[in-house]
CSV table of C-alpha atoms in Angstrom, one decimal:
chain,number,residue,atom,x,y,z
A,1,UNK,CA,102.7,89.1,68.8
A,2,UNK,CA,102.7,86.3,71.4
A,3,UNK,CA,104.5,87.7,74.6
A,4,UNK,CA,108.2,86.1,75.6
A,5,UNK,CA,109.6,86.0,79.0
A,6,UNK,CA,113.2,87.1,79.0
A,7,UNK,CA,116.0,89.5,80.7
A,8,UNK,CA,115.4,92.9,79.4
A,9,UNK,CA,119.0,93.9,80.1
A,10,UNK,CA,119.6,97.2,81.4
A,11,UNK,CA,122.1,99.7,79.5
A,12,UNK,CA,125.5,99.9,80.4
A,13,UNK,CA,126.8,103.5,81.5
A,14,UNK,CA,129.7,104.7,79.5
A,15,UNK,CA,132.4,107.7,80.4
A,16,UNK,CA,131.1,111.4,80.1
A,17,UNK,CA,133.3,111.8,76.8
A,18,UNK,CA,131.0,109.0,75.0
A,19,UNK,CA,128.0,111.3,76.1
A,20,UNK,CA,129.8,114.0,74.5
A,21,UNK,CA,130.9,112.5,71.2
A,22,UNK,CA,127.4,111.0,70.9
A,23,UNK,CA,125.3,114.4,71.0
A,24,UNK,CA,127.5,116.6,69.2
A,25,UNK,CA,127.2,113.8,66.6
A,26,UNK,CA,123.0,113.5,67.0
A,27,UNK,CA,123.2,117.6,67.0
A,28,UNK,CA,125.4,117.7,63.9
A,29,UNK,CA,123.7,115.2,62.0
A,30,UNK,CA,121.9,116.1,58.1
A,31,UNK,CA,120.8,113.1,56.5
A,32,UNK,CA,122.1,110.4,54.5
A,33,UNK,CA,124.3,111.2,51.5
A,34,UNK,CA,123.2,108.7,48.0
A,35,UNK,CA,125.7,105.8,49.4
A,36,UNK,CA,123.7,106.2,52.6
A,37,UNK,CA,127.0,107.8,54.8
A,38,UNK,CA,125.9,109.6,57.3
A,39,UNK,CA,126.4,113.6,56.9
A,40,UNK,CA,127.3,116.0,59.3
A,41,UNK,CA,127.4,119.9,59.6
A,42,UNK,CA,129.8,121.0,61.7
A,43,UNK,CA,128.6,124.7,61.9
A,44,UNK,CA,125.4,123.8,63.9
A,45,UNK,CA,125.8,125.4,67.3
A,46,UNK,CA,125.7,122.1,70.1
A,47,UNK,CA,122.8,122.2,72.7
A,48,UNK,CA,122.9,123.0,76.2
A,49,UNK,CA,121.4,120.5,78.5
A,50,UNK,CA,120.5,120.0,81.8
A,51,UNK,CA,122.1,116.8,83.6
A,52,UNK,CA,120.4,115.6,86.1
A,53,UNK,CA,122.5,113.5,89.0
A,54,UNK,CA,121.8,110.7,91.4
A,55,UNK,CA,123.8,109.0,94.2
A,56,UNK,CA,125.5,105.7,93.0
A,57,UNK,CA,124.6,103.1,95.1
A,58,UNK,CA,127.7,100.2,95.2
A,59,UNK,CA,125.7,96.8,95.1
A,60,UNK,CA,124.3,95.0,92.2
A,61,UNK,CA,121.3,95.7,89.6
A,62,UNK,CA,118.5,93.8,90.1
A,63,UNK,CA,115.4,94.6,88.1
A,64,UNK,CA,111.3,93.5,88.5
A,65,UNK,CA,109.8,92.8,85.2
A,66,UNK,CA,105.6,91.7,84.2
A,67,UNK,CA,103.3,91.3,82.0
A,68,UNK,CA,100.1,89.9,81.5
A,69,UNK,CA,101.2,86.2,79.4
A,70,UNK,CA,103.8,85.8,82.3
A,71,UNK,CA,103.4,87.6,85.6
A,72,UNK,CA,106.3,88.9,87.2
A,73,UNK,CA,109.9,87.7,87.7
A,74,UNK,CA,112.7,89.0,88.6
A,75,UNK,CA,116.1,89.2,87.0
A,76,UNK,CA,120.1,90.3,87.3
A,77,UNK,CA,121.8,92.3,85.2
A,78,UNK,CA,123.0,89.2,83.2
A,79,UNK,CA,119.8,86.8,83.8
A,80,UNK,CA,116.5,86.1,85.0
A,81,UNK,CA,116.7,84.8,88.6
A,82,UNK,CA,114.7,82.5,90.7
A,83,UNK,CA,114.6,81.6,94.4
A,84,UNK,CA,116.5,78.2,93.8
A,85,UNK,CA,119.2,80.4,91.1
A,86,UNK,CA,119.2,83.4,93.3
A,87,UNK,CA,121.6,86.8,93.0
A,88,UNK,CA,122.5,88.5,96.5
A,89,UNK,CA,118.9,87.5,97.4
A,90,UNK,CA,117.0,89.2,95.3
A,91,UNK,CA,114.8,87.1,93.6
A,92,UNK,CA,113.9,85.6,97.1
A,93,UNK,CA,112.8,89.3,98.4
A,94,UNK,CA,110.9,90.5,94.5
A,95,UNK,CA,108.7,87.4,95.1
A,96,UNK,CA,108.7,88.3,99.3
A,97,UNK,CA,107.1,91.6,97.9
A,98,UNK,CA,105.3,89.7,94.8
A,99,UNK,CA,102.0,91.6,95.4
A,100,UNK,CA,103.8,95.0,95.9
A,101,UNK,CA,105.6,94.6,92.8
A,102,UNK,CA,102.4,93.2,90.9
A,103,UNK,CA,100.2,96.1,92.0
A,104,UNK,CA,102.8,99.1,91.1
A,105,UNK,CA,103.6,98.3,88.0
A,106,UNK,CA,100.2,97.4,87.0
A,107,UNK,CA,99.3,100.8,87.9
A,108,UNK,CA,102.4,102.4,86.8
A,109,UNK,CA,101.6,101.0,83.1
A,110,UNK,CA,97.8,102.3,83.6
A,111,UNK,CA,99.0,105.9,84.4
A,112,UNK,CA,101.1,106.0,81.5
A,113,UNK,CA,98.9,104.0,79.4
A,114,UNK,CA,101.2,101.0,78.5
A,115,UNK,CA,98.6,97.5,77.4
A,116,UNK,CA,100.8,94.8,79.5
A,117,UNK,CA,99.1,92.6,76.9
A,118,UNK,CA,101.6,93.7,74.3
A,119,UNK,CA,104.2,95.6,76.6
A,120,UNK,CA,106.5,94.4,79.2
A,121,UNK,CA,107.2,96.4,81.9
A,122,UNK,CA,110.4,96.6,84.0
A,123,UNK,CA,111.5,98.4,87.1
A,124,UNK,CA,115.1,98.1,87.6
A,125,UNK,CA,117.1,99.2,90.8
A,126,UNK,CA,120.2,98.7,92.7
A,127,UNK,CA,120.0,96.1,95.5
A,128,UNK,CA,122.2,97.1,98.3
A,129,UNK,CA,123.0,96.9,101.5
A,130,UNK,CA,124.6,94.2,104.0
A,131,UNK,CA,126.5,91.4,102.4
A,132,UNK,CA,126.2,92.5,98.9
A,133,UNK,CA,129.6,94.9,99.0
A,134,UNK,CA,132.2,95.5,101.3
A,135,UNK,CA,133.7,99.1,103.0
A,136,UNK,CA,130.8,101.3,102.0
A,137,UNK,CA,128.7,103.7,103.6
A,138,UNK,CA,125.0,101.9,102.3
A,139,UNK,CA,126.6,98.4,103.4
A,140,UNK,CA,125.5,99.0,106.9
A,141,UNK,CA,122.0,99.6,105.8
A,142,UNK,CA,120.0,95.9,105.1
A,143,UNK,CA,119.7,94.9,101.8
A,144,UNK,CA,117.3,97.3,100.0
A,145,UNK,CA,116.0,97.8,96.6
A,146,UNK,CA,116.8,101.5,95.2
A,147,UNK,CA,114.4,102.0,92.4
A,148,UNK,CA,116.4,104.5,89.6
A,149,UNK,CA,115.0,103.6,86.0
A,150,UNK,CA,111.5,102.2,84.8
A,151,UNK,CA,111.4,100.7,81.0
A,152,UNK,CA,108.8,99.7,78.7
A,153,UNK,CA,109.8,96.5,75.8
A,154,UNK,CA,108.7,93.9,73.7
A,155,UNK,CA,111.0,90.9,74.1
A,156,UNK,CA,111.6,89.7,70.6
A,157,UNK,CA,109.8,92.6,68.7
A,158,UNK,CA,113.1,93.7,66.9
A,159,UNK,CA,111.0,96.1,65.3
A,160,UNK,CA,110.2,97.9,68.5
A,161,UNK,CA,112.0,100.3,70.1
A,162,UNK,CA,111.7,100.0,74.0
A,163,UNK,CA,112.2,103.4,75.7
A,164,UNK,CA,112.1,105.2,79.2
A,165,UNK,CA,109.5,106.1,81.9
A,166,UNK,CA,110.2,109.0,84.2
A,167,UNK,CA,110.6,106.9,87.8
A,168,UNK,CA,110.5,109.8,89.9
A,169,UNK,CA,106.8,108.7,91.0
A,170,UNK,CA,107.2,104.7,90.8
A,171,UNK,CA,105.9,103.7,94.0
A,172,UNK,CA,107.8,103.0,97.9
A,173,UNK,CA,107.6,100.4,100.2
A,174,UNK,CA,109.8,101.9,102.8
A,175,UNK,CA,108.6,99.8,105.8
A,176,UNK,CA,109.8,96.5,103.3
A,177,UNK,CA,113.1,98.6,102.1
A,178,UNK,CA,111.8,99.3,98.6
A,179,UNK,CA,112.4,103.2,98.0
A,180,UNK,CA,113.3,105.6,95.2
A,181,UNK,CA,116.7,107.0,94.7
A,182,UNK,CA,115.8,110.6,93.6
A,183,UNK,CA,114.0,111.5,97.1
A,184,UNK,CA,117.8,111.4,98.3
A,185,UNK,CA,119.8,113.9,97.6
A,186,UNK,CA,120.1,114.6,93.5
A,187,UNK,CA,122.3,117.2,91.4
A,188,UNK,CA,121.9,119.3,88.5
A,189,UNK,CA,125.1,120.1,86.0
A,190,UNK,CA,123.8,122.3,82.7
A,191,UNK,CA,126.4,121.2,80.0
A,192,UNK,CA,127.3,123.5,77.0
A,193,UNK,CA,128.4,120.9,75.0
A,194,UNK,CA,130.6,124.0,72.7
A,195,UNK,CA,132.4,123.5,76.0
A,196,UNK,CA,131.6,120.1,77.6
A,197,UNK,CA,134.9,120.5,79.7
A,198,UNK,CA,133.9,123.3,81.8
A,199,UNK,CA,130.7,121.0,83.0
A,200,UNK,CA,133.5,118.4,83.8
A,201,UNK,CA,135.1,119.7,86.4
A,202,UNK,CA,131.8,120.6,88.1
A,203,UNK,CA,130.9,117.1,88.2
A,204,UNK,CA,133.9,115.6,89.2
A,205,UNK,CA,134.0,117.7,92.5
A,206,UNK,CA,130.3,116.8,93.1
A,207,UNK,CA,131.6,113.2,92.8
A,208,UNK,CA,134.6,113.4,95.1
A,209,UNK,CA,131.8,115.3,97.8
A,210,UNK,CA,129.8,112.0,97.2
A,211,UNK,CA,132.8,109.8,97.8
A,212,UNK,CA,134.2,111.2,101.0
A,213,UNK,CA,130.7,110.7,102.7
A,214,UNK,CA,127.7,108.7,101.0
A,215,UNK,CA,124.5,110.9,100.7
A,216,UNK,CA,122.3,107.6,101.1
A,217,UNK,CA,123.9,106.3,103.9
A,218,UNK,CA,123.6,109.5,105.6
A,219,UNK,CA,119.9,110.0,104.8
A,220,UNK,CA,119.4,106.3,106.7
A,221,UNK,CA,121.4,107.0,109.3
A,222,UNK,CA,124.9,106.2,109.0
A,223,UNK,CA,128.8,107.1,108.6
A,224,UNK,CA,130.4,105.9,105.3
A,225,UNK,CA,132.5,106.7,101.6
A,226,UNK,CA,130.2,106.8,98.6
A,227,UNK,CA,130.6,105.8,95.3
A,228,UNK,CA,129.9,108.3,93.3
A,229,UNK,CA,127.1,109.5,90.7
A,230,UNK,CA,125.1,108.4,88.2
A,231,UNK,CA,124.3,111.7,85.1
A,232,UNK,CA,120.9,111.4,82.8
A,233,UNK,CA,119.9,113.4,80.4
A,234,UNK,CA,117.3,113.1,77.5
A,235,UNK,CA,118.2,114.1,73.8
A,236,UNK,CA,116.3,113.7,70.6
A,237,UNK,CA,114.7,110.7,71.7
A,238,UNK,CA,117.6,108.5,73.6
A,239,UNK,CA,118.8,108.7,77.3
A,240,UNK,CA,122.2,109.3,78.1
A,241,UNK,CA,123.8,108.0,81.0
């Protein structure tokens, strides 16, 4: 299949109660009835799994994207974005960094063994810092790129189903503000989801910690409110956040 250049949009991240209803319904789940109705045992005990928590970074998603047809190019969270039709600057700084970019996720797609001949592969982030957002702690920090999710697609293969890299070891640039936002500080929440609520309340006072002073910010040297967090966790084949 001939290789397309397009935004390879990344996922939006729903409430913890959509998590919820989602994997008890994945956990549950027996098959297809004859009229092809999904069927459902309610007596299957639900998993426990382990969430794992990053700092939310207020700015806006940018992503890097290549292959071998195209190159690289950089996008938004809506579209793909040039110097001339920029976002916050960030097209202007991904081609700034063009051979950093080029050179990690060539070898990122090697390690995993990903043929950029058929693949695309995108590293998306949140690019933050001074005059992206206003009254945070990471907006007195210059605009950096915070690398949290790495995906791997076929634009216009409707057949294939594009799925998740662990990013935990995508390369850093910090001296040209490109790092990784799981060497911050991360947390771990281990939901029973036969009691999803008691997991809850754990997370929302690790949020309100994150909100009265911004890990990040901290970590780079400053004073500031955070946002929040961002949860993950893998089940039968799809990531939750």
């Amino acid at each position: 299949m001939t290789q397309v250049k397009k935004i390879i949009k990344y996922p939006s991240t729903v409430q913890f109660r959509n998590v919820v209803k989602s994997v008890c319904e994945r956990s549950s789940f027996i098959g297809l009835d004859e009229s092809g109705k999904a069927m459902y045992d309610p007596s299957i005990k639900k998993p426990v799994l382990t969430f794992k928590g990053t700092v939310k970074l207020h700015g806006t998603n940018a992503g890097v994207s290549f292959n071998n047809t195209h190159g690289m190019w950089a996008q938004s969270k809506e579209q793909i974005i040039t110097i001339e039709h920029d976002n916050a600057g960030f097209a202007f700084f991904a081609h700034s960094n063009e051979d950093f970019f080029t050179k990690s996720l060539r070898e990122f797609a090697a390690t995993h063994n990903i043929d950029l001949d058929v693949h695309t592969i995108t590293v998306y982030g949140e690019w933050a810092g001074e005059g992206i957002q206003k009254g945070m702690g990471i907006t007195q920090h210059p605009k950096s790129f915070f690398v949290f999710g790495v995906k791997i697609s076929i634009p216009g293969d409707e057949d294939f189903t594009s799925y998740w890299i662990d990013s935990t070891n995508f390369p850093k640039d910090v001296d040209n503000r490109i790092y990784n936002i799981e060497d911050f500080e991360t947390y771990e929440i281990e939901v029973d989801f036969n009691r999803p609520d008691l997991a809850q309340n754990k997370m929302i006072d690790i949020m309100l910690e994150v909100e009265k002073e911004c890990p990040v910010a901290r970590a780079l040297g400053y004073e500031g409110i955070g946002e929040g967090c961002v949860w993950k966790v893998d089940f039968k084949g799809e990531t939750y956040r």
